PDB file of C-alpha atoms in Angstrom:
ATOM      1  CA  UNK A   1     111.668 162.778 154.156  1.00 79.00           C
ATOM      2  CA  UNK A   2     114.950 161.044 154.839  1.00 85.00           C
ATOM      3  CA  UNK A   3     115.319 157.323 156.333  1.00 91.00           C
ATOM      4  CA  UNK A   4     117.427 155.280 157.738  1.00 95.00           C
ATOM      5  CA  UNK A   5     118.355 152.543 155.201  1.00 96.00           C
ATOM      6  CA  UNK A   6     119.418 148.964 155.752  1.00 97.00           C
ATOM      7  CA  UNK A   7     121.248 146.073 153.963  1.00 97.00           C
ATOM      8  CA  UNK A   8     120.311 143.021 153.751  1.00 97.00           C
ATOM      9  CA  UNK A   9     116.621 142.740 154.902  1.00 96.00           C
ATOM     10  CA  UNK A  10     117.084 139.515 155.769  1.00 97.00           C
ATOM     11  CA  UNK A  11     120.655 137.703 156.462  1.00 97.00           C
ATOM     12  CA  UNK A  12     120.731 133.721 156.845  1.00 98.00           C
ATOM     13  CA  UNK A  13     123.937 131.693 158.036  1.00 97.00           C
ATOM     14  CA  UNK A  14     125.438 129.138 159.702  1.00 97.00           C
ATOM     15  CA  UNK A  15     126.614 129.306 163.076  1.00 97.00           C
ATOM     16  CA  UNK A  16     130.036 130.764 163.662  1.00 97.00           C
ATOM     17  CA  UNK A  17     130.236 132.487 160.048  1.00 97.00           C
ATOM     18  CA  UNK A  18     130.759 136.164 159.724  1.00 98.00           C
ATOM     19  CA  UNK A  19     127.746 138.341 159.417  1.00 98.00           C
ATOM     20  CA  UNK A  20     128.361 142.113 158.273  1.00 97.00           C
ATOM     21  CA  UNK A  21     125.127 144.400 158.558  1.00 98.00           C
ATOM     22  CA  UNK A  22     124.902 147.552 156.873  1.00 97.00           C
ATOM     23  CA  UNK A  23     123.273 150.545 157.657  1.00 97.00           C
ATOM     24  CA  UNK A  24     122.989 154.348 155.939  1.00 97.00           C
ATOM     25  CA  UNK A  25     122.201 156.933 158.195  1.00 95.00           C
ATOM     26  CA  UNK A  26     120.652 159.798 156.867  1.00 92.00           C
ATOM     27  CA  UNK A  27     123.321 162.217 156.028  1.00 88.00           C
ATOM     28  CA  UNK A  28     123.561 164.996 158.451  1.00 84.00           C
ATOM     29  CA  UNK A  29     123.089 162.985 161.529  1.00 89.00           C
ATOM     30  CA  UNK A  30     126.244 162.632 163.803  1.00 87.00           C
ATOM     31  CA  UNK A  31     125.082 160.087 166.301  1.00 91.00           C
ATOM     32  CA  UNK A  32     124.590 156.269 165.123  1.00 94.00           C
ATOM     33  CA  UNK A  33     123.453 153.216 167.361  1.00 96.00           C
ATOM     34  CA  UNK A  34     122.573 149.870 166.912  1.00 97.00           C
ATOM     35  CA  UNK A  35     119.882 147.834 168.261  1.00 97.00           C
ATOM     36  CA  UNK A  36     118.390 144.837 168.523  1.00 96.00           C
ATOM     37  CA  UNK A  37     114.967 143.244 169.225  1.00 93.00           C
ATOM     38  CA  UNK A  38     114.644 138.969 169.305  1.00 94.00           C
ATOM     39  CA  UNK A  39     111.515 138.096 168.737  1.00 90.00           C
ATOM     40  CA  UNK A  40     108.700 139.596 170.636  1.00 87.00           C
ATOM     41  CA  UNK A  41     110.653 140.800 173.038  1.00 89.00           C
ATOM     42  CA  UNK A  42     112.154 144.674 173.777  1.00 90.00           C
ATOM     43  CA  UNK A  43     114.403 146.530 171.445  1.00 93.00           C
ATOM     44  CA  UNK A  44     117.475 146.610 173.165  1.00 95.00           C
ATOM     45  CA  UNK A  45     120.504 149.081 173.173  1.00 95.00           C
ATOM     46  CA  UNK A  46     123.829 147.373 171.609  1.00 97.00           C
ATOM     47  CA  UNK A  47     126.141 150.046 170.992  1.00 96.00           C
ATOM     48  CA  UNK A  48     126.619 153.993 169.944  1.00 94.00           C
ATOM     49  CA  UNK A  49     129.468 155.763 168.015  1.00 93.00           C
ATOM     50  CA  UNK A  50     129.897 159.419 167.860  1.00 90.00           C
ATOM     51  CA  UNK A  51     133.636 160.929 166.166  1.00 87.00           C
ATOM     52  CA  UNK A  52     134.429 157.702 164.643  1.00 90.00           C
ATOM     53  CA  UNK A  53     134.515 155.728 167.834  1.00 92.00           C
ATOM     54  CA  UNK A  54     132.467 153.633 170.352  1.00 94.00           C
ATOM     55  CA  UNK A  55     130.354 156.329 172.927  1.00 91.00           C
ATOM     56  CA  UNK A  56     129.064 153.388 174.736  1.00 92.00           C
ATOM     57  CA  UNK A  57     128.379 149.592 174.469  1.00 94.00           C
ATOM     58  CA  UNK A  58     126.232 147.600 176.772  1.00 94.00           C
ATOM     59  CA  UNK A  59     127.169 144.104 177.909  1.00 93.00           C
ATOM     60  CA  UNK A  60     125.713 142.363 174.774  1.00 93.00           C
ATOM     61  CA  UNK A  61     128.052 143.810 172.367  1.00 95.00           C
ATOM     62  CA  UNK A  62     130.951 141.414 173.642  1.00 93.00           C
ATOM     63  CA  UNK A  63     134.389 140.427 171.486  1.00 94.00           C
ATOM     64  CA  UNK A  64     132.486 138.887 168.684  1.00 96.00           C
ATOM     65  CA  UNK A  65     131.065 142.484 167.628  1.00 97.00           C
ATOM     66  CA  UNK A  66     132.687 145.545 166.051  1.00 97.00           C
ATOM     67  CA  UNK A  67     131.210 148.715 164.558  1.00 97.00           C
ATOM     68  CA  UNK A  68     133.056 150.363 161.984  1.00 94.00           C
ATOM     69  CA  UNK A  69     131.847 153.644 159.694  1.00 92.00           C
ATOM     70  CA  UNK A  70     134.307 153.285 156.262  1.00 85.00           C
ATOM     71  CA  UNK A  71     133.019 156.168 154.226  1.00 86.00           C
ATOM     72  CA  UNK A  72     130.889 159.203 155.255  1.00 77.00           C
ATOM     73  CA  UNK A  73     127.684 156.920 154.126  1.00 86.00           C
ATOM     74  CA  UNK A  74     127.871 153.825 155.560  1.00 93.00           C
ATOM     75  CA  UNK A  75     127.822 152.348 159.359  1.00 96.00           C
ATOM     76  CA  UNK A  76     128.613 148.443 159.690  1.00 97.00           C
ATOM     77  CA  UNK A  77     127.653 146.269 162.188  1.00 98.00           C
ATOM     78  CA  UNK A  78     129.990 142.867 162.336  1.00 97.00           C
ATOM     79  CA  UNK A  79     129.267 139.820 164.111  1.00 97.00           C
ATOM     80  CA  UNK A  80     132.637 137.539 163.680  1.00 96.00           C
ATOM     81  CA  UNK A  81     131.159 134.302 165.036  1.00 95.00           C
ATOM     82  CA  UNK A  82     127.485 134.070 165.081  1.00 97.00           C
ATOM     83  CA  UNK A  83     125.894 132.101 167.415  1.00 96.00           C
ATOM     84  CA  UNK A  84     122.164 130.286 167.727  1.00 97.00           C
ATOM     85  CA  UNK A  85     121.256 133.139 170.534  1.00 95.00           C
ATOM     86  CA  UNK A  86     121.921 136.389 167.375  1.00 97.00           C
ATOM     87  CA  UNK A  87     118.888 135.501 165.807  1.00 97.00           C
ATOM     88  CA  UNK A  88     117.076 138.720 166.053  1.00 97.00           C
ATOM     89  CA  UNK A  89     116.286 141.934 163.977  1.00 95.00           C
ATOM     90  CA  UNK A  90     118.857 144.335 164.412  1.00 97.00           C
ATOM     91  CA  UNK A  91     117.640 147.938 163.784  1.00 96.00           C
ATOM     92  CA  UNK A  92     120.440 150.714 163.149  1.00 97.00           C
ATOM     93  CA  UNK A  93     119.404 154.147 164.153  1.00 95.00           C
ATOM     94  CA  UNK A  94     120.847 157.670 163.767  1.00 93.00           C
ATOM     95  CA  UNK A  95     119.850 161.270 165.855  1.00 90.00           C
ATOM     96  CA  UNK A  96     120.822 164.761 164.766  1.00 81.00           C
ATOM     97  CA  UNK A  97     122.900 168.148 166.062  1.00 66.00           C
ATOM     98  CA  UNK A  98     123.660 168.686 169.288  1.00 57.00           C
ATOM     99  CA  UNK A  99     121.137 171.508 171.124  1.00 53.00           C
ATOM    100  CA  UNK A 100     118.373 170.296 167.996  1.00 56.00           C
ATOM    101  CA  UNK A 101     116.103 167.221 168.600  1.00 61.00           C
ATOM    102  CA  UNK A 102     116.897 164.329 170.003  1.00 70.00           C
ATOM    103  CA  UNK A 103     114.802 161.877 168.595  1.00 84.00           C
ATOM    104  CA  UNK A 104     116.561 158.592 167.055  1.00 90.00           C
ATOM    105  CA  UNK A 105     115.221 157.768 163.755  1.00 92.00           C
ATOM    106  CA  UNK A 106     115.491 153.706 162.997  1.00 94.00           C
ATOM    107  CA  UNK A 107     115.763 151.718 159.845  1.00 96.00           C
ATOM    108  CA  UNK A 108     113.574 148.784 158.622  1.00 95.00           C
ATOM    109  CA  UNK A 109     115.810 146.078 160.026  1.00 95.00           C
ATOM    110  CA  UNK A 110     117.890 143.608 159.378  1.00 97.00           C
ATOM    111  CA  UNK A 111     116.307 139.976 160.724  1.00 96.00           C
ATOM    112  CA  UNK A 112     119.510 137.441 161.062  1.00 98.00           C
ATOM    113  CA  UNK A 113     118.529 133.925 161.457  1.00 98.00           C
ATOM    114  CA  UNK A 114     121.527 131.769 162.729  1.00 97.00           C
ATOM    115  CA  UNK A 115     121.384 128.276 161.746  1.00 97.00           C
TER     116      UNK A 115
ATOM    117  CA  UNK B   1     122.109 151.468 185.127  1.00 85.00           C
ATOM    118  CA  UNK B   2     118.227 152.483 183.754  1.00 89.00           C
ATOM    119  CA  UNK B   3     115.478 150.084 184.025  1.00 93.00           C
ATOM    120  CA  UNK B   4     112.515 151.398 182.559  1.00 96.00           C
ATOM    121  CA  UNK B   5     109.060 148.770 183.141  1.00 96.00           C
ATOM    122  CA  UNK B   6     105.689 149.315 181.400  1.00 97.00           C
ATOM    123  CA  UNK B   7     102.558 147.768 181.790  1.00 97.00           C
ATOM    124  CA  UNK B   8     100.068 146.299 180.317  1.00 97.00           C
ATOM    125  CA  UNK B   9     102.229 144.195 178.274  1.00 96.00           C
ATOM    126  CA  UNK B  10      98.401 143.652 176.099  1.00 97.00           C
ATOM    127  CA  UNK B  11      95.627 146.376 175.672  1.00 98.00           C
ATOM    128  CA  UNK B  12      92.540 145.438 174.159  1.00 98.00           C
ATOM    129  CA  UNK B  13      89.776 148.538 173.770  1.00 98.00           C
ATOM    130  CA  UNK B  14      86.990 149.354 171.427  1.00 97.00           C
ATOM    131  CA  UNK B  15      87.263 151.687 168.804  1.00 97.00           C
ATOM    132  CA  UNK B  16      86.487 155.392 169.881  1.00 97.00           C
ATOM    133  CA  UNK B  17      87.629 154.494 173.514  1.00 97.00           C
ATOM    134  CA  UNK B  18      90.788 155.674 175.436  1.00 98.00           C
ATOM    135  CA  UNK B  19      93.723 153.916 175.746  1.00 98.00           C
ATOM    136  CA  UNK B  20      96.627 154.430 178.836  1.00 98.00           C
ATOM    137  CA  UNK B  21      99.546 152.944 178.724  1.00 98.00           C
ATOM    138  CA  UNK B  22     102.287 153.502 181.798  1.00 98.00           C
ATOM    139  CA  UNK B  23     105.817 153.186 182.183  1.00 98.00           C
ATOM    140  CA  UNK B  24     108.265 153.778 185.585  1.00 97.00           C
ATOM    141  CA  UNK B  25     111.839 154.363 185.411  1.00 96.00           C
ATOM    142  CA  UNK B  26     114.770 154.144 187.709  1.00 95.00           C
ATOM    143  CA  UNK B  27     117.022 156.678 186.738  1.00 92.00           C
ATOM    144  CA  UNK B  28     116.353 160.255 188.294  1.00 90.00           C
ATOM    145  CA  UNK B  29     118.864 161.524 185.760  1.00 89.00           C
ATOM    146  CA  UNK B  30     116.770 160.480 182.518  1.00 90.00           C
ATOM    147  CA  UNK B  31     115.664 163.633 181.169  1.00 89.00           C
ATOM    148  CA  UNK B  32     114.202 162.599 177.777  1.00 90.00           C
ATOM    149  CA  UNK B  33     111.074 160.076 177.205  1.00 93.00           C
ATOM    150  CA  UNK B  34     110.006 158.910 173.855  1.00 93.00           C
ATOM    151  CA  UNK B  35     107.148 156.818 172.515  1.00 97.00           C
ATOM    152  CA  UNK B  36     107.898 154.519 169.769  1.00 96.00           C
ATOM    153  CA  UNK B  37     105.295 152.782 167.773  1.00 96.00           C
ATOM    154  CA  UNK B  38     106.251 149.249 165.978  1.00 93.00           C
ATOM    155  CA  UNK B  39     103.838 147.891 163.424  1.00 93.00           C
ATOM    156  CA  UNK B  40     104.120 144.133 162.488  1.00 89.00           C
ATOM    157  CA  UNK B  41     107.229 143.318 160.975  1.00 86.00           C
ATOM    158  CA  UNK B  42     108.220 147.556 160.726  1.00 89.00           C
ATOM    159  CA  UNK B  43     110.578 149.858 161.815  1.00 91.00           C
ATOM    160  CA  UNK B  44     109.916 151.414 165.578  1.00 92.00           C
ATOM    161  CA  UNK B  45     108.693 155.506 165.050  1.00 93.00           C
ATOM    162  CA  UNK B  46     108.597 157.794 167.560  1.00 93.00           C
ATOM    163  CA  UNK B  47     104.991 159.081 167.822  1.00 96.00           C
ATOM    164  CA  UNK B  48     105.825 161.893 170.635  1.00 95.00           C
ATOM    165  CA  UNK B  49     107.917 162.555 173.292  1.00 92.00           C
ATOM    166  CA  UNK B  50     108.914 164.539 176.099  1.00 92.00           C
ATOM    167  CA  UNK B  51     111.525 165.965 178.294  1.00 88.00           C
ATOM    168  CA  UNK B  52     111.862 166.378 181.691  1.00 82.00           C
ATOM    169  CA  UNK B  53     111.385 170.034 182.281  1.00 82.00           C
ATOM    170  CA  UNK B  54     107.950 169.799 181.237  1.00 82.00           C
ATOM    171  CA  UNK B  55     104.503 167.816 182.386  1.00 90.00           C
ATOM    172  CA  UNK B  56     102.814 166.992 179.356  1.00 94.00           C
ATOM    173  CA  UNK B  57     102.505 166.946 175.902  1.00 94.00           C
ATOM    174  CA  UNK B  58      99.952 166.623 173.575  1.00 96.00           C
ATOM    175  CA  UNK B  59      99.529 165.878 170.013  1.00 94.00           C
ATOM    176  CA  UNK B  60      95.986 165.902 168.418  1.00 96.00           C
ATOM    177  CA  UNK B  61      94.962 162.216 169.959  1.00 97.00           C
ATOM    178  CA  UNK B  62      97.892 161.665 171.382  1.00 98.00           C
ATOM    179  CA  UNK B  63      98.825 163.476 174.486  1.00 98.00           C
ATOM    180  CA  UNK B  64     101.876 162.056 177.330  1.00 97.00           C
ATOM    181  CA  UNK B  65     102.214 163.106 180.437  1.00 97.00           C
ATOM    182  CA  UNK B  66     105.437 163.033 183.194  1.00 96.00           C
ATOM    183  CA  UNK B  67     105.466 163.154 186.994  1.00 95.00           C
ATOM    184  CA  UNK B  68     109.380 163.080 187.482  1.00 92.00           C
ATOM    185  CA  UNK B  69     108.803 162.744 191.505  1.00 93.00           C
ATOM    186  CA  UNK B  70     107.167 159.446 190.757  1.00 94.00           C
ATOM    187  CA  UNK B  71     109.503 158.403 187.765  1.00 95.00           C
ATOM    188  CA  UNK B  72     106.620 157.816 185.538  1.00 95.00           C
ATOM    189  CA  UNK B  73     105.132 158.446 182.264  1.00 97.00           C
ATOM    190  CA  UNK B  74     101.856 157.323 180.663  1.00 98.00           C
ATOM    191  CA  UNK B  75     100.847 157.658 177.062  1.00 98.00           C
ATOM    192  CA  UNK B  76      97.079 158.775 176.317  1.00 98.00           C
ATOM    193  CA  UNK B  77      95.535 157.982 173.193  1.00 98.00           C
ATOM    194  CA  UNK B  78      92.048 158.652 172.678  1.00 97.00           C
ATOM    195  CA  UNK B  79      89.199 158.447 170.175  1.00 98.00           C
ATOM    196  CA  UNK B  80      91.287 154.824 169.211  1.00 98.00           C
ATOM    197  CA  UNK B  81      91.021 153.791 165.381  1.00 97.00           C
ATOM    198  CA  UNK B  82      91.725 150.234 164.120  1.00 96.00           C
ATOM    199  CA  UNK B  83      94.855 151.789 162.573  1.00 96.00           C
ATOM    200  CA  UNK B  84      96.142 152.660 165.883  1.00 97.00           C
ATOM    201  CA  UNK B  85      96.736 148.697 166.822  1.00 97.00           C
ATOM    202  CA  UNK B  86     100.448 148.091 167.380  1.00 97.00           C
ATOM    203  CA  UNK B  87     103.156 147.419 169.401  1.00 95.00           C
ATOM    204  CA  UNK B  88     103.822 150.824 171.714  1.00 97.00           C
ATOM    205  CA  UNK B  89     107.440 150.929 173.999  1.00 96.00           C
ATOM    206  CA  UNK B  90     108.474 153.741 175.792  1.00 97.00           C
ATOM    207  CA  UNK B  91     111.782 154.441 176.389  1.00 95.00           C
ATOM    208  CA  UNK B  92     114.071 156.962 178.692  1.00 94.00           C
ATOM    209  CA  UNK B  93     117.353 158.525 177.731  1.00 90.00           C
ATOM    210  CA  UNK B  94     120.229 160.130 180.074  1.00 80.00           C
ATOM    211  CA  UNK B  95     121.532 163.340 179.922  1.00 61.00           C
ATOM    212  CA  UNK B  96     121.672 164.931 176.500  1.00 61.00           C
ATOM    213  CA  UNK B  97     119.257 162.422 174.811  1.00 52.00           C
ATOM    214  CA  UNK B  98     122.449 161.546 172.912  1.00 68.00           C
ATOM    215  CA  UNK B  99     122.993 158.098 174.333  1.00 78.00           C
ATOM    216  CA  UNK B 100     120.928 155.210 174.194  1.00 90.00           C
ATOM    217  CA  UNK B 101     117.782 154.431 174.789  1.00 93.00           C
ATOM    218  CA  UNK B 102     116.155 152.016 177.382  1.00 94.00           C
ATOM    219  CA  UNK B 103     113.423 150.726 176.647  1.00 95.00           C
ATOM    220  CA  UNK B 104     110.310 149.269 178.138  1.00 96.00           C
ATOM    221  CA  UNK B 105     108.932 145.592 177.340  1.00 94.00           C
ATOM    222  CA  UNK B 106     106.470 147.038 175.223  1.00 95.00           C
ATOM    223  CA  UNK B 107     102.593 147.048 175.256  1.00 97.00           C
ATOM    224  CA  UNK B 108     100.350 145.428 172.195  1.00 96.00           C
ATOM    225  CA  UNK B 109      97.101 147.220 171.201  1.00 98.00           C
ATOM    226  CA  UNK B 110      94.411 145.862 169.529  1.00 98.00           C
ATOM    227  CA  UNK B 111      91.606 148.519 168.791  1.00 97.00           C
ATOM    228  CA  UNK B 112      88.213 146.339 167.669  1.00 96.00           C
ATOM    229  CA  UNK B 113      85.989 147.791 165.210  1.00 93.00           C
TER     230      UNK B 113
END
Protein backbone atom coordinates (compact mmCIF):
# COMPACT_ATOMS: atom_id res chain seq x y z
CA UNK A 1 0.00 0.00 0.00
CA UNK A 2 1.42 3.45 -0.55
CA UNK A 3 2.75 5.89 2.37
CA UNK A 4 3.54 8.97 3.03
CA UNK A 5 7.36 9.21 3.39
CA UNK A 6 9.47 11.59 5.43
CA UNK A 7 13.07 12.98 5.64
CA UNK A 8 14.90 13.24 8.25
CA UNK A 9 13.29 11.22 11.14
CA UNK A 10 14.79 13.20 13.42
CA UNK A 11 16.33 16.90 12.75
CA UNK A 12 18.57 18.58 15.61
CA UNK A 13 19.78 22.37 15.50
CA UNK A 14 20.54 25.33 16.99
CA UNK A 15 18.25 28.04 17.43
CA UNK A 16 17.78 30.42 14.54
CA UNK A 17 19.41 27.93 11.85
CA UNK A 18 17.47 26.83 8.86
CA UNK A 19 15.56 23.64 9.08
CA UNK A 20 14.19 22.12 5.66
CA UNK A 21 11.73 19.05 6.16
CA UNK A 22 10.93 16.82 3.48
CA UNK A 23 8.06 14.98 2.70
CA UNK A 24 6.86 12.45 -0.42
CA UNK A 25 3.38 12.22 -0.87
CA UNK A 26 2.17 9.30 -2.41
CA UNK A 27 1.95 9.96 -6.04
CA UNK A 28 -1.52 10.52 -7.20
CA UNK A 29 -2.64 12.61 -4.35
CA UNK A 30 -3.29 16.37 -5.18
CA UNK A 31 -3.83 17.80 -1.75
CA UNK A 32 -0.69 18.13 0.75
CA UNK A 33 -0.71 19.61 4.41
CA UNK A 34 1.50 19.89 7.10
CA UNK A 35 1.10 19.36 10.67
CA UNK A 36 2.40 19.45 13.76
CA UNK A 37 2.01 17.85 17.23
CA UNK A 38 4.55 19.17 20.42
CA UNK A 39 4.72 16.82 22.73
CA UNK A 40 1.67 15.24 24.14
CA UNK A 41 -0.36 17.63 23.02
CA UNK A 42 -2.95 17.79 19.69
CA UNK A 43 -1.83 17.51 16.14
CA UNK A 44 -2.36 20.74 14.85
CA UNK A 45 -3.14 22.14 11.29
CA UNK A 46 -0.07 24.35 9.84
CA UNK A 47 -0.71 24.79 6.34
CA UNK A 48 -2.29 23.16 2.91
CA UNK A 49 -1.26 23.58 -0.79
CA UNK A 50 -3.33 22.52 -3.65
CA UNK A 51 -2.07 23.83 -7.63
CA UNK A 52 1.27 24.71 -6.46
CA UNK A 53 0.19 27.26 -3.93
CA UNK A 54 -0.87 27.89 -0.27
CA UNK A 55 -5.00 26.80 0.13
CA UNK A 56 -4.81 27.89 3.65
CA UNK A 57 -2.41 28.57 6.60
CA UNK A 58 -3.40 28.97 10.17
CA UNK A 59 -1.80 31.54 12.45
CA UNK A 60 1.22 29.31 13.36
CA UNK A 61 2.68 29.20 10.01
CA UNK A 62 3.99 32.93 10.38
CA UNK A 63 7.07 34.64 8.14
CA UNK A 64 9.61 32.19 9.31
CA UNK A 65 7.77 29.26 7.29
CA UNK A 66 7.42 28.50 3.57
CA UNK A 67 6.15 25.44 1.71
CA UNK A 68 7.49 24.79 -1.53
CA UNK A 69 6.80 21.44 -3.94
CA UNK A 70 10.18 21.48 -6.50
CA UNK A 71 9.54 18.35 -8.48
CA UNK A 72 6.34 16.26 -8.89
CA UNK A 73 7.78 14.04 -5.77
CA UNK A 74 8.72 16.08 -3.19
CA UNK A 75 6.84 18.70 -0.70
CA UNK A 76 9.24 20.86 1.65
CA UNK A 77 8.53 22.31 4.69
CA UNK A 78 11.15 25.35 5.67
CA UNK A 79 11.57 26.88 8.90
CA UNK A 80 14.18 29.97 8.26
CA UNK A 81 14.83 30.77 11.92
CA UNK A 82 14.01 28.13 14.35
CA UNK A 83 13.12 28.95 17.57
CA UNK A 84 13.08 26.98 21.24
CA UNK A 85 8.99 26.87 20.88
CA UNK A 86 9.45 24.44 17.02
CA UNK A 87 10.39 21.60 18.90
CA UNK A 88 7.72 19.25 17.87
CA UNK A 89 7.03 16.35 15.34
CA UNK A 90 5.86 17.67 12.27
CA UNK A 91 3.75 15.13 10.28
CA UNK A 92 3.19 15.88 6.40
CA UNK A 93 0.03 14.46 5.03
CA UNK A 94 -1.53 14.07 1.56
CA UNK A 95 -5.57 13.22 0.46
CA UNK A 96 -6.72 12.10 -2.96
CA UNK A 97 -9.27 13.18 -6.09
CA UNK A 98 -11.78 15.37 -5.71
CA UNK A 99 -15.55 13.51 -5.43
CA UNK A 100 -13.19 10.12 -4.08
CA UNK A 101 -12.28 9.85 -0.32
CA UNK A 102 -11.30 12.26 1.73
CA UNK A 103 -9.26 10.77 4.18
CA UNK A 104 -5.61 12.38 4.79
CA UNK A 105 -3.01 9.82 4.93
CA UNK A 106 0.16 11.04 7.30
CA UNK A 107 3.80 10.17 7.31
CA UNK A 108 5.98 8.89 10.23
CA UNK A 109 7.22 12.31 11.26
CA UNK A 110 9.77 14.38 11.46
CA UNK A 111 10.66 15.23 15.45
CA UNK A 112 12.82 18.72 15.38
CA UNK A 113 14.48 19.45 18.57
CA UNK A 114 15.67 23.17 18.71
CA UNK A 115 18.54 23.75 20.84
CA UNK B 1 -13.02 29.20 13.18
CA UNK B 2 -13.64 25.17 14.34
CA UNK B 3 -13.04 24.11 17.79
CA UNK B 4 -13.54 20.61 18.14
CA UNK B 5 -13.20 19.28 22.30
CA UNK B 6 -13.12 15.59 23.32
CA UNK B 7 -13.23 14.02 26.46
CA UNK B 8 -11.86 11.85 28.45
CA UNK B 9 -8.49 13.06 27.81
CA UNK B 10 -7.52 9.17 29.71
CA UNK B 11 -9.62 5.89 29.36
CA UNK B 12 -8.71 3.07 31.33
CA UNK B 13 -11.07 -0.32 30.72
CA UNK B 14 -10.57 -4.00 30.98
CA UNK B 15 -10.04 -6.10 28.20
CA UNK B 16 -13.35 -7.39 26.51
CA UNK B 17 -15.17 -4.18 27.81
CA UNK B 18 -16.52 -1.15 25.79
CA UNK B 19 -14.90 1.84 25.33
CA UNK B 20 -16.75 5.56 24.36
CA UNK B 21 -14.99 8.21 23.56
CA UNK B 22 -16.91 11.79 22.66
CA UNK B 23 -16.09 14.76 20.86
CA UNK B 24 -18.34 18.29 20.24
CA UNK B 25 -17.67 20.66 17.58
CA UNK B 26 -18.48 24.22 16.80
CA UNK B 27 -18.78 24.46 13.30
CA UNK B 28 -22.34 23.56 11.82
CA UNK B 29 -20.63 23.57 8.44
CA UNK B 30 -18.12 20.55 9.22
CA UNK B 31 -19.39 17.85 7.20
CA UNK B 32 -16.62 15.22 7.52
CA UNK B 33 -15.41 13.45 10.97
CA UNK B 34 -12.49 11.19 11.17
CA UNK B 35 -10.92 9.04 13.86
CA UNK B 36 -7.26 8.87 13.95
CA UNK B 37 -5.37 6.42 16.00
CA UNK B 38 -1.59 7.38 17.18
CA UNK B 39 0.53 4.62 18.63
CA UNK B 40 3.65 5.64 20.71
CA UNK B 41 6.06 7.40 18.80
CA UNK B 42 3.84 6.50 15.16
CA UNK B 43 2.20 8.06 12.53
CA UNK B 44 -1.72 9.13 13.28
CA UNK B 45 -4.21 6.47 10.99
CA UNK B 46 -7.52 6.99 10.42
CA UNK B 47 -9.44 3.99 11.83
CA UNK B 48 -13.06 5.19 10.44
CA UNK B 49 -14.89 8.02 9.71
CA UNK B 50 -17.95 9.64 8.78
CA UNK B 51 -19.79 12.31 7.03
CA UNK B 52 -22.47 14.33 7.82
CA UNK B 53 -25.32 13.01 5.80
CA UNK B 54 -25.28 9.94 7.67
CA UNK B 55 -25.76 8.71 11.60
CA UNK B 56 -23.44 6.03 12.06
CA UNK B 57 -20.95 3.88 10.97
CA UNK B 58 -19.69 0.78 11.87
CA UNK B 59 -16.71 -1.28 11.30
CA UNK B 60 -16.45 -4.83 12.85
CA UNK B 61 -15.53 -3.42 16.62
CA UNK B 62 -15.49 -0.24 15.74
CA UNK B 63 -18.67 1.56 15.09
CA UNK B 64 -19.09 5.94 15.28
CA UNK B 65 -21.95 7.57 15.53
CA UNK B 66 -23.11 11.55 14.65
CA UNK B 67 -25.97 13.66 15.99
CA UNK B 68 -25.29 16.89 13.82
CA UNK B 69 -28.19 18.84 15.93
CA UNK B 70 -25.98 18.36 18.94
CA UNK B 71 -22.53 18.80 17.10
CA UNK B 72 -21.26 15.60 18.43
CA UNK B 73 -19.63 12.43 17.66
CA UNK B 74 -18.58 9.47 19.84
CA UNK B 75 -16.40 6.58 18.86
CA UNK B 76 -17.51 2.95 20.12
CA UNK B 77 -15.11 0.32 20.43
CA UNK B 78 -16.04 -2.81 21.91
CA UNK B 79 -14.80 -6.28 22.85
CA UNK B 80 -11.28 -3.97 23.71
CA UNK B 81 -7.88 -5.96 23.14
CA UNK B 82 -4.54 -4.88 24.70
CA UNK B 83 -3.58 -3.96 21.11
CA UNK B 84 -6.24 -1.44 20.98
CA UNK B 85 -4.29 0.93 23.71
CA UNK B 86 -3.37 4.24 22.07
CA UNK B 87 -3.75 7.63 21.64
CA UNK B 88 -7.42 8.22 19.75
CA UNK B 89 -8.24 12.18 18.33
CA UNK B 90 -11.06 12.96 16.42
CA UNK B 91 -11.10 15.52 14.14
CA UNK B 92 -13.79 17.63 11.86
CA UNK B 93 -13.23 18.99 8.40
CA UNK B 94 -15.22 21.89 6.41
CA UNK B 95 -16.79 21.64 3.33
CA UNK B 96 -15.24 19.26 0.84
CA UNK B 97 -13.04 17.40 3.42
CA UNK B 98 -10.28 19.03 1.36
CA UNK B 99 -9.02 21.46 3.95
CA UNK B 100 -7.63 20.86 7.17
CA UNK B 101 -8.38 19.11 9.86
CA UNK B 102 -9.19 20.21 13.51
CA UNK B 103 -8.54 18.21 15.80
CA UNK B 104 -9.51 17.23 19.29
CA UNK B 105 -6.97 17.06 22.38
CA UNK B 106 -6.95 13.52 22.08
CA UNK B 107 -7.97 10.63 24.46
CA UNK B 108 -5.27 7.81 25.80
CA UNK B 109 -6.49 4.19 26.18
CA UNK B 110 -5.09 1.72 28.13
CA UNK B 111 -6.93 -1.74 27.73
CA UNK B 112 -5.60 -4.13 30.89
CA UNK B 113 -5.27 -7.69 30.32
Amino acid sequence: EPEVTQTPSHQVTQMGQEVILRCVPISNHLYFYWYRQILGQKVEFLVSFYNNEISEKSEIFDDQFSVERPDGSNFTLKIRSTKLEDSAMYFCASSGLAGRNNEQFFGPGTRLTVL
Amino acid sequence: GENVEQHPSTLSVQEGDSAVIKCTYSDSASNYFPWYKQELGKRPQLIIDIRSNVGEKKDQRIAVTLNKTAKHFSLHITETQPEDSAVYFCAASLNTGFQKLVFGTGTRLLVSP
